[in-house]
Amino acid sequence: MSKEKTKQLHKNVAPYAKSDLKKSVIQLINTVPPIFLLWFLAYQSLSVSVWLTIGIAVITAGFVVRTFIIFHDCTHGSFFKNKKANDIVGTITGILTLFPYEKWKREHAIHHATSSNLDKRGVGDIWVMTVEEYMEASKWQRLMYRCYRNPIVMFGLGPLYLVLITGRINRKDARRKERNNTYLTNVLLVALYAFMVWLVGWQAFLIVQGSIMFVAAALGIWLFYIQHTFEDSYFEEESEWDYVKAAVEGSSYYKLPKVLQWATGNIGFHHVHHLAPRVPNYNLEMAHESTPPLQMATTINIKTSLESLRYKLYDPENKRFITFKEVKNAVKRAKPSIDLNELKPKRTSFDSK
C-alpha cells in the first residue's frame, strides 16, 4: 500500500476515532449491572439444578467478555475523552474481569506495536513458532510448543493460567505505577472474593464465579487466537514489517451473529481496531462499513474459524500458517531418511517460554 493510500485510509477512519460520552455510559449500563443480576440468578438456581446454574453462568460470561472490551477500550484511552475517567473505569472493569489495568495496558500497547513482527514476538501475543525455529528446536521445546498449541491446553488450562498466574504478577521491568496497580487489584480481589465466600459459601461461590470466569477467559483466548491465526495471516521480519499491512492483513474480520457481535463488543472488527486503536468499540462496525479497503480484510465466520485450530506453525517462505503434519511431510519429501527428532537442537528466542 502506497503512502498516499495509507494516509487516505487513516483519514477515512479518523472520524470514528472519537468517544461518545452518551454511548459509553449506555454501554456501561447495559453491560455491568446485568452481571450482578445474572450472578444472583445463577446462585439462586443452585437450589434447582447445577446445570441451570452453569447455563446462566455461560450467559453471564458473555457480559463479562463485553465488560472486558470496555476495559480494553479504556487501556487505549478510547472509551472516554478524559484520561482519568478511562483509568478509573479501566481499573474497576479490570477487577471485574481479573486483569490489572496498568499491566495489561502496557503489554497490550506492545502487542499493537509489534503484531505480526517475527522479530518482536513474546509480549501480549500468542506463542508462534516458524517452521525453521520448530525444526531447530530441542525435543523439550517442541514438546512444550505442541502442548501449548493443543486446544485442550490453550482453551482448557489457558484460562486458569491467565487469571490465576499471569494476571496476578508483575513483569520484572514493571514500573512503580504498574506494580502498585497490580497490587491494588489483587488486594481488592481478595477482599471481594473473601466477602462473597462468607456471604454464599465457598462451594456456591466456586461453582458460580468459577464457571463464569472460566468460560469468559476461554472465550477471550479464543477471540484473540482466531483474530491473528488464519491461513494467510501476515507476518514479516522487522526489515519488511509494515504497520498498516499488519493491521489489515494480519488481523481478521470475525463475522459473528449479531447477538455474539454485541456480546463481544464488536471486537470481531479486529482489523479496524489494529489500524486505529483509538476507535471505541461501538464505532468499529461503522468504520468498517464506510471504508471499502477495510472490507478486503480476511473474513471468517464461526465455521471457518474452527479450521484455524489446525494451524500450528508459520511458514515465512510461503507466507502462511501450516499444520504439524504438513511440515513433517515436507521434511520427509526433502530428505526421506531424516527424522524431526534427530535434528540438531539449537537455542532459540523461545527458550524462556
Coordinates of C-alpha atoms in Angstrom, one line a residue:
M1 CA 0.0 0.0 0.0
S2 CA 1.4 3.4 -1.0
K3 CA 2.0 6.2 1.4
E4 CA -0.8 8.1 -0.2
K5 CA -3.3 5.3 0.2
T6 CA -2.1 4.7 3.8
K7 CA -2.6 8.3 4.6
Q8 CA -6.1 8.3 3.0
L9 CA -7.0 5.1 4.9
H10 CA -6.2 6.8 8.2
K11 CA -8.1 9.9 7.1
N12 CA -11.2 7.8 6.4
V13 CA -11.1 6.1 9.8
A14 CA -10.2 9.3 11.8
P15 CA -13.9 10.5 12.2
Y16 CA -14.7 7.3 14.1
A17 CA -11.7 7.6 16.5
K18 CA -13.7 9.7 18.9
S19 CA -15.5 8.6 22.0
D20 CA -19.2 9.5 22.6
L21 CA -20.0 10.0 26.3
K22 CA -23.6 9.0 25.9
K23 CA -22.8 5.8 24.0
S24 CA -20.1 4.9 26.6
V25 CA -22.4 5.5 29.6
I26 CA -25.2 3.5 27.9
Q27 CA -22.8 0.6 27.2
L28 CA -21.7 0.6 30.9
I29 CA -25.3 0.5 32.0
N30 CA -26.4 -2.4 29.7
T31 CA -23.2 -4.4 30.4
V32 CA -22.1 -4.2 34.0
P33 CA -25.3 -4.3 36.1
P34 CA -26.6 -7.4 34.3
I35 CA -23.6 -9.3 35.6
F36 CA -24.7 -8.8 39.2
L37 CA -28.3 -9.7 38.4
L38 CA -27.3 -12.8 36.5
W39 CA -24.8 -13.8 39.2
F40 CA -27.7 -13.6 41.7
L41 CA -29.9 -15.7 39.5
A42 CA -27.2 -18.3 39.0
Y43 CA -26.7 -18.5 42.7
Q44 CA -30.5 -18.9 43.3
S45 CA -30.7 -21.6 40.6
L46 CA -28.4 -23.8 42.6
S47 CA -31.4 -25.0 44.5
V48 CA -33.0 -26.1 41.3
S49 CA -30.2 -27.6 39.2
V50 CA -26.4 -27.1 38.9
W51 CA -26.8 -27.4 35.1
L52 CA -29.2 -24.5 35.1
T53 CA -26.6 -22.6 37.1
I54 CA -23.9 -23.4 34.5
G55 CA -26.3 -22.3 31.8
I56 CA -26.8 -18.9 33.4
A57 CA -23.1 -18.7 34.0
V58 CA -22.4 -19.1 30.3
I59 CA -24.8 -16.2 29.6
T60 CA -23.1 -14.1 32.3
A61 CA -19.7 -14.9 30.8
G62 CA -20.9 -13.1 27.7
F63 CA -21.4 -9.9 29.7
V64 CA -18.0 -10.4 31.3
V65 CA -16.4 -10.5 27.8
R66 CA -18.3 -7.4 26.9
T67 CA -17.1 -5.8 30.1
F68 CA -13.6 -6.8 29.2
I69 CA -14.0 -4.9 25.9
I70 CA -14.8 -1.8 27.8
F71 CA -11.7 -2.4 29.9
H72 CA -9.8 -2.9 26.7
D73 CA -11.0 0.4 25.3
C74 CA -10.0 2.2 28.5
T75 CA -6.4 0.9 28.1
H76 CA -6.4 2.6 24.7
G77 CA -7.8 5.8 26.0
S78 CA -10.7 5.4 23.6
F79 CA -13.8 4.8 25.9
F80 CA -13.8 8.3 27.3
K81 CA -12.2 11.6 26.3
N82 CA -11.0 12.1 29.8
K83 CA -7.8 10.1 30.8
K84 CA -8.8 9.9 34.4
A85 CA -12.2 8.5 33.6
N86 CA -10.5 5.9 31.4
D87 CA -8.2 5.0 34.3
I88 CA -10.9 4.7 36.9
V89 CA -13.4 2.8 34.8
G90 CA -10.5 0.7 33.4
T91 CA -9.3 -0.3 36.9
I92 CA -12.8 -1.2 38.1
T93 CA -13.6 -3.2 35.0
G94 CA -10.2 -4.8 35.3
I95 CA -11.1 -6.0 38.8
L96 CA -14.4 -7.4 37.5
T97 CA -12.6 -9.3 34.7
L98 CA -9.5 -10.1 36.8
F99 CA -6.9 -8.1 34.9
P100 CA -4.6 -5.4 36.4
Y101 CA -5.3 -2.2 34.3
E102 CA -1.8 -0.8 34.1
K103 CA 0.0 -4.1 33.5
W104 CA -2.4 -5.1 30.7
K105 CA -2.4 -1.6 29.2
R106 CA 1.4 -1.7 28.7
E107 CA 1.6 -5.3 27.4
H108 CA -1.3 -4.7 25.0
A109 CA 0.3 -1.5 23.7
I110 CA 3.4 -3.6 22.9
H111 CA 1.2 -6.1 21.2
H112 CA -0.2 -3.4 18.9
A113 CA 3.3 -2.0 18.2
T114 CA 4.8 -5.5 17.3
S115 CA 1.8 -7.5 16.0
S116 CA 2.9 -9.8 13.1
N117 CA 6.5 -8.8 13.5
L118 CA 8.6 -12.0 13.5
D119 CA 11.5 -10.3 15.2
K120 CA 9.4 -8.8 18.1
R121 CA 7.3 -11.7 19.4
G122 CA 6.8 -12.6 23.0
V123 CA 4.8 -9.9 24.7
G124 CA 1.0 -9.8 24.7
D125 CA 0.6 -12.3 21.9
I126 CA 0.1 -16.0 21.2
W127 CA 3.2 -18.0 21.0
V128 CA 4.0 -18.7 17.3
M129 CA 7.0 -20.6 16.0
T130 CA 8.2 -20.5 12.5
V131 CA 8.9 -23.8 10.6
E132 CA 12.6 -23.3 10.9
E133 CA 12.5 -22.5 14.6
Y134 CA 10.5 -25.6 15.3
M135 CA 12.8 -27.9 13.2
E136 CA 15.8 -26.5 15.0
A137 CA 14.3 -26.7 18.5
S138 CA 15.1 -29.3 21.1
K139 CA 12.8 -32.2 21.8
W140 CA 11.7 -30.4 25.0
Q141 CA 11.0 -27.2 23.2
R142 CA 8.9 -29.0 20.5
L143 CA 7.0 -30.9 23.2
M144 CA 6.3 -27.6 25.1
Y145 CA 5.1 -25.9 21.9
R146 CA 2.9 -28.9 20.9
C147 CA 1.3 -28.8 24.3
Y148 CA 0.9 -25.0 24.2
R149 CA -0.9 -25.2 20.8
N150 CA -3.1 -28.1 21.8
P151 CA -6.7 -26.8 22.1
I152 CA -7.3 -28.6 25.4
V153 CA -4.3 -26.9 26.9
M154 CA -4.9 -23.5 25.3
F155 CA -8.6 -23.2 26.0
G156 CA -8.8 -25.5 29.0
L157 CA -5.7 -24.8 31.1
G158 CA -5.0 -21.4 29.4
P159 CA -7.9 -19.6 31.2
L160 CA -6.6 -20.8 34.6
Y161 CA -3.1 -19.8 33.9
L162 CA -4.2 -16.4 32.6
V163 CA -6.3 -15.3 35.5
L164 CA -4.5 -17.1 38.4
I165 CA -0.9 -16.6 37.4
T166 CA 0.0 -14.1 34.7
G167 CA -2.7 -11.7 35.7
R168 CA -1.5 -11.7 39.3
I169 CA 2.2 -11.0 39.0
N170 CA 4.2 -8.0 37.6
R171 CA 6.8 -8.2 34.9
K172 CA 10.3 -7.8 36.0
D173 CA 10.6 -4.4 34.2
A174 CA 7.3 -3.1 35.5
R175 CA 7.5 0.5 36.9
R176 CA 6.1 1.6 40.3
K177 CA 2.7 2.7 39.0
E178 CA 2.2 -0.6 37.2
R179 CA 3.3 -2.6 40.2
N180 CA 1.1 -0.7 42.6
N181 CA -1.9 -1.1 40.3
T182 CA -1.4 -4.8 40.2
Y183 CA -1.1 -5.0 44.0
L184 CA -4.2 -2.9 44.4
T185 CA -6.2 -5.1 42.0
N186 CA -5.0 -8.3 43.8
V187 CA -5.9 -6.9 47.3
L188 CA -9.3 -5.8 46.2
L189 CA -10.0 -9.1 44.5
V190 CA -9.0 -11.0 47.7
A191 CA -11.3 -8.8 49.8
L192 CA -14.2 -9.0 47.3
Y193 CA -13.9 -12.8 46.9
A194 CA -13.5 -13.3 50.7
F195 CA -16.7 -11.4 51.3
M196 CA -18.6 -13.4 48.6
V197 CA -17.4 -16.7 50.1
W198 CA -18.5 -15.5 53.5
L199 CA -21.9 -14.5 52.1
V200 CA -22.8 -17.5 49.9
G201 CA -20.3 -20.2 51.0
W202 CA -17.2 -21.4 49.2
Q203 CA -18.9 -24.2 47.2
A204 CA -21.6 -22.0 45.7
F205 CA -19.0 -19.2 45.0
L206 CA -16.7 -21.7 43.3
I207 CA -19.5 -23.1 41.1
V208 CA -20.9 -19.7 40.1
Q209 CA -17.9 -17.5 39.9
G210 CA -15.6 -20.3 38.7
S211 CA -17.9 -21.2 35.8
I212 CA -18.4 -17.6 34.8
M213 CA -14.8 -16.6 34.7
F214 CA -13.5 -19.9 33.2
V215 CA -16.0 -19.5 30.3
A216 CA -15.3 -15.8 29.9
A217 CA -11.5 -16.3 29.9
A218 CA -11.7 -19.2 27.4
L219 CA -13.8 -17.1 25.1
G220 CA -11.3 -14.3 25.4
I221 CA -8.4 -16.5 24.5
W222 CA -10.4 -17.9 21.5
L223 CA -11.2 -14.4 20.2
F224 CA -7.6 -13.3 20.5
Y225 CA -6.3 -16.5 18.9
I226 CA -8.7 -16.5 16.0
Q227 CA -8.1 -12.9 15.2
H228 CA -4.5 -13.5 14.3
T229 CA -4.3 -17.1 13.4
F230 CA -5.7 -17.8 10.0
E231 CA -4.0 -19.5 7.0
D232 CA -2.8 -16.4 5.1
S233 CA -2.2 -14.2 8.1
Y234 CA 0.5 -11.5 7.6
F235 CA 3.9 -12.0 9.3
E236 CA 7.2 -10.3 8.3
E237 CA 10.6 -9.7 9.7
E238 CA 11.4 -6.3 11.1
S239 CA 13.0 -5.0 7.9
E240 CA 9.9 -5.7 5.9
W241 CA 7.2 -5.2 8.5
D242 CA 4.5 -2.7 7.8
Y243 CA 2.1 -1.4 10.5
V244 CA -0.9 -1.0 8.1
K245 CA -0.4 -4.4 6.5
A246 CA -0.1 -6.0 9.9
A247 CA -3.4 -4.4 10.9
V248 CA -5.4 -5.1 7.7
E249 CA -3.8 -8.4 6.6
G250 CA -2.6 -9.7 10.0
S251 CA -5.9 -9.3 11.8
S252 CA -9.1 -10.9 10.7
Y253 CA -12.7 -9.7 10.4
Y254 CA -14.6 -12.2 12.5
K255 CA -18.1 -12.0 11.2
L256 CA -20.4 -13.2 14.0
P257 CA -24.2 -13.4 14.5
K258 CA -25.5 -10.1 15.8
V259 CA -26.0 -11.3 19.4
L260 CA -22.4 -12.6 19.6
Q261 CA -21.2 -9.4 17.9
W262 CA -22.9 -7.5 20.7
A263 CA -21.6 -9.7 23.5
T264 CA -18.0 -9.4 22.1
G265 CA -18.2 -5.6 21.8
N266 CA -17.6 -5.6 18.0
I267 CA -14.1 -6.9 18.6
G268 CA -14.6 -9.1 15.5
F269 CA -13.7 -6.0 13.5
H270 CA -10.2 -6.6 14.7
H271 CA -8.5 -5.3 11.6
V272 CA -10.2 -1.9 12.2
H273 CA -9.1 -1.9 15.8
H274 CA -5.5 -2.6 14.9
L275 CA -5.4 0.1 12.3
A276 CA -6.9 2.7 14.6
P277 CA -6.8 1.6 18.3
R278 CA -8.5 4.9 19.4
V279 CA -11.7 3.9 17.7
P280 CA -14.1 2.9 20.5
N281 CA -15.7 -0.5 20.2
Y282 CA -19.2 0.9 19.3
N283 CA -17.7 2.7 16.3
L284 CA -15.8 -0.2 14.8
E285 CA -18.6 -1.5 12.6
M286 CA -19.3 1.9 11.2
A287 CA -15.6 2.5 10.4
H288 CA -15.5 -0.9 8.6
E289 CA -18.7 -0.3 6.6
S290 CA -17.7 3.2 5.5
T291 CA -14.1 2.3 4.4
P292 CA -14.0 -0.1 1.3
P293 CA -10.3 -1.0 1.7
L294 CA -11.0 -2.4 5.2
Q295 CA -13.7 -4.6 3.7
M296 CA -10.9 -6.5 1.9
A297 CA -9.6 -7.9 5.2
T298 CA -9.7 -11.7 5.6
T299 CA -13.3 -12.5 6.7
I300 CA -14.0 -15.6 8.8
N301 CA -17.1 -17.0 10.4
I302 CA -17.7 -19.5 13.2
K303 CA -17.5 -22.5 10.8
T304 CA -14.3 -21.4 9.0
S305 CA -12.7 -20.1 12.3
L306 CA -12.7 -23.7 13.6
E307 CA -10.3 -24.6 10.8
S308 CA -7.7 -22.3 12.4
L309 CA -7.2 -24.9 15.2
R310 CA -5.2 -26.9 12.6
Y311 CA -2.6 -24.2 12.1
K312 CA 0.4 -24.6 14.3
L313 CA 3.5 -23.1 12.6
Y314 CA 4.1 -20.1 10.4
D315 CA 5.9 -20.6 7.1
P316 CA 7.6 -17.3 6.2
E317 CA 8.7 -18.6 2.8
N318 CA 5.1 -19.3 1.7
K319 CA 3.5 -16.6 3.9
R320 CA 1.0 -18.8 5.6
F321 CA 0.3 -21.0 8.6
I322 CA 0.7 -24.7 8.3
T323 CA -0.1 -27.8 10.3
F324 CA 2.4 -30.1 12.1
K325 CA 1.5 -32.8 9.6
E326 CA 2.4 -30.6 6.6
V327 CA 5.9 -29.7 7.9
K328 CA 6.6 -33.4 8.7
N329 CA 5.6 -34.5 5.2
A330 CA 7.7 -31.7 3.7
V331 CA 10.7 -32.8 5.6
K332 CA 10.2 -36.4 4.5
R333 CA 9.9 -35.4 0.9
A334 CA 13.1 -33.4 1.1
K335 CA 15.1 -36.0 3.0
P336 CA 13.3 -39.3 3.3
S337 CA 15.7 -40.6 6.0
I338 CA 15.5 -37.5 8.2
D339 CA 13.6 -37.5 11.4
L340 CA 12.5 -34.3 13.2
N341 CA 13.7 -35.8 16.5
E342 CA 17.2 -36.2 15.1
L343 CA 17.6 -32.6 14.0
K344 CA 20.3 -30.8 15.9
P345 CA 18.9 -28.7 18.7
K346 CA 19.6 -25.0 18.5
R347 CA 18.8 -22.4 21.2
T348 CA 16.0 -20.1 20.1
S349 CA 14.4 -17.0 21.5
F350 CA 11.7 -19.2 22.9
D351 CA 13.9 -20.9 25.5
S352 CA 12.5 -18.6 28.1
K353 CA 8.9 -19.6 27.4

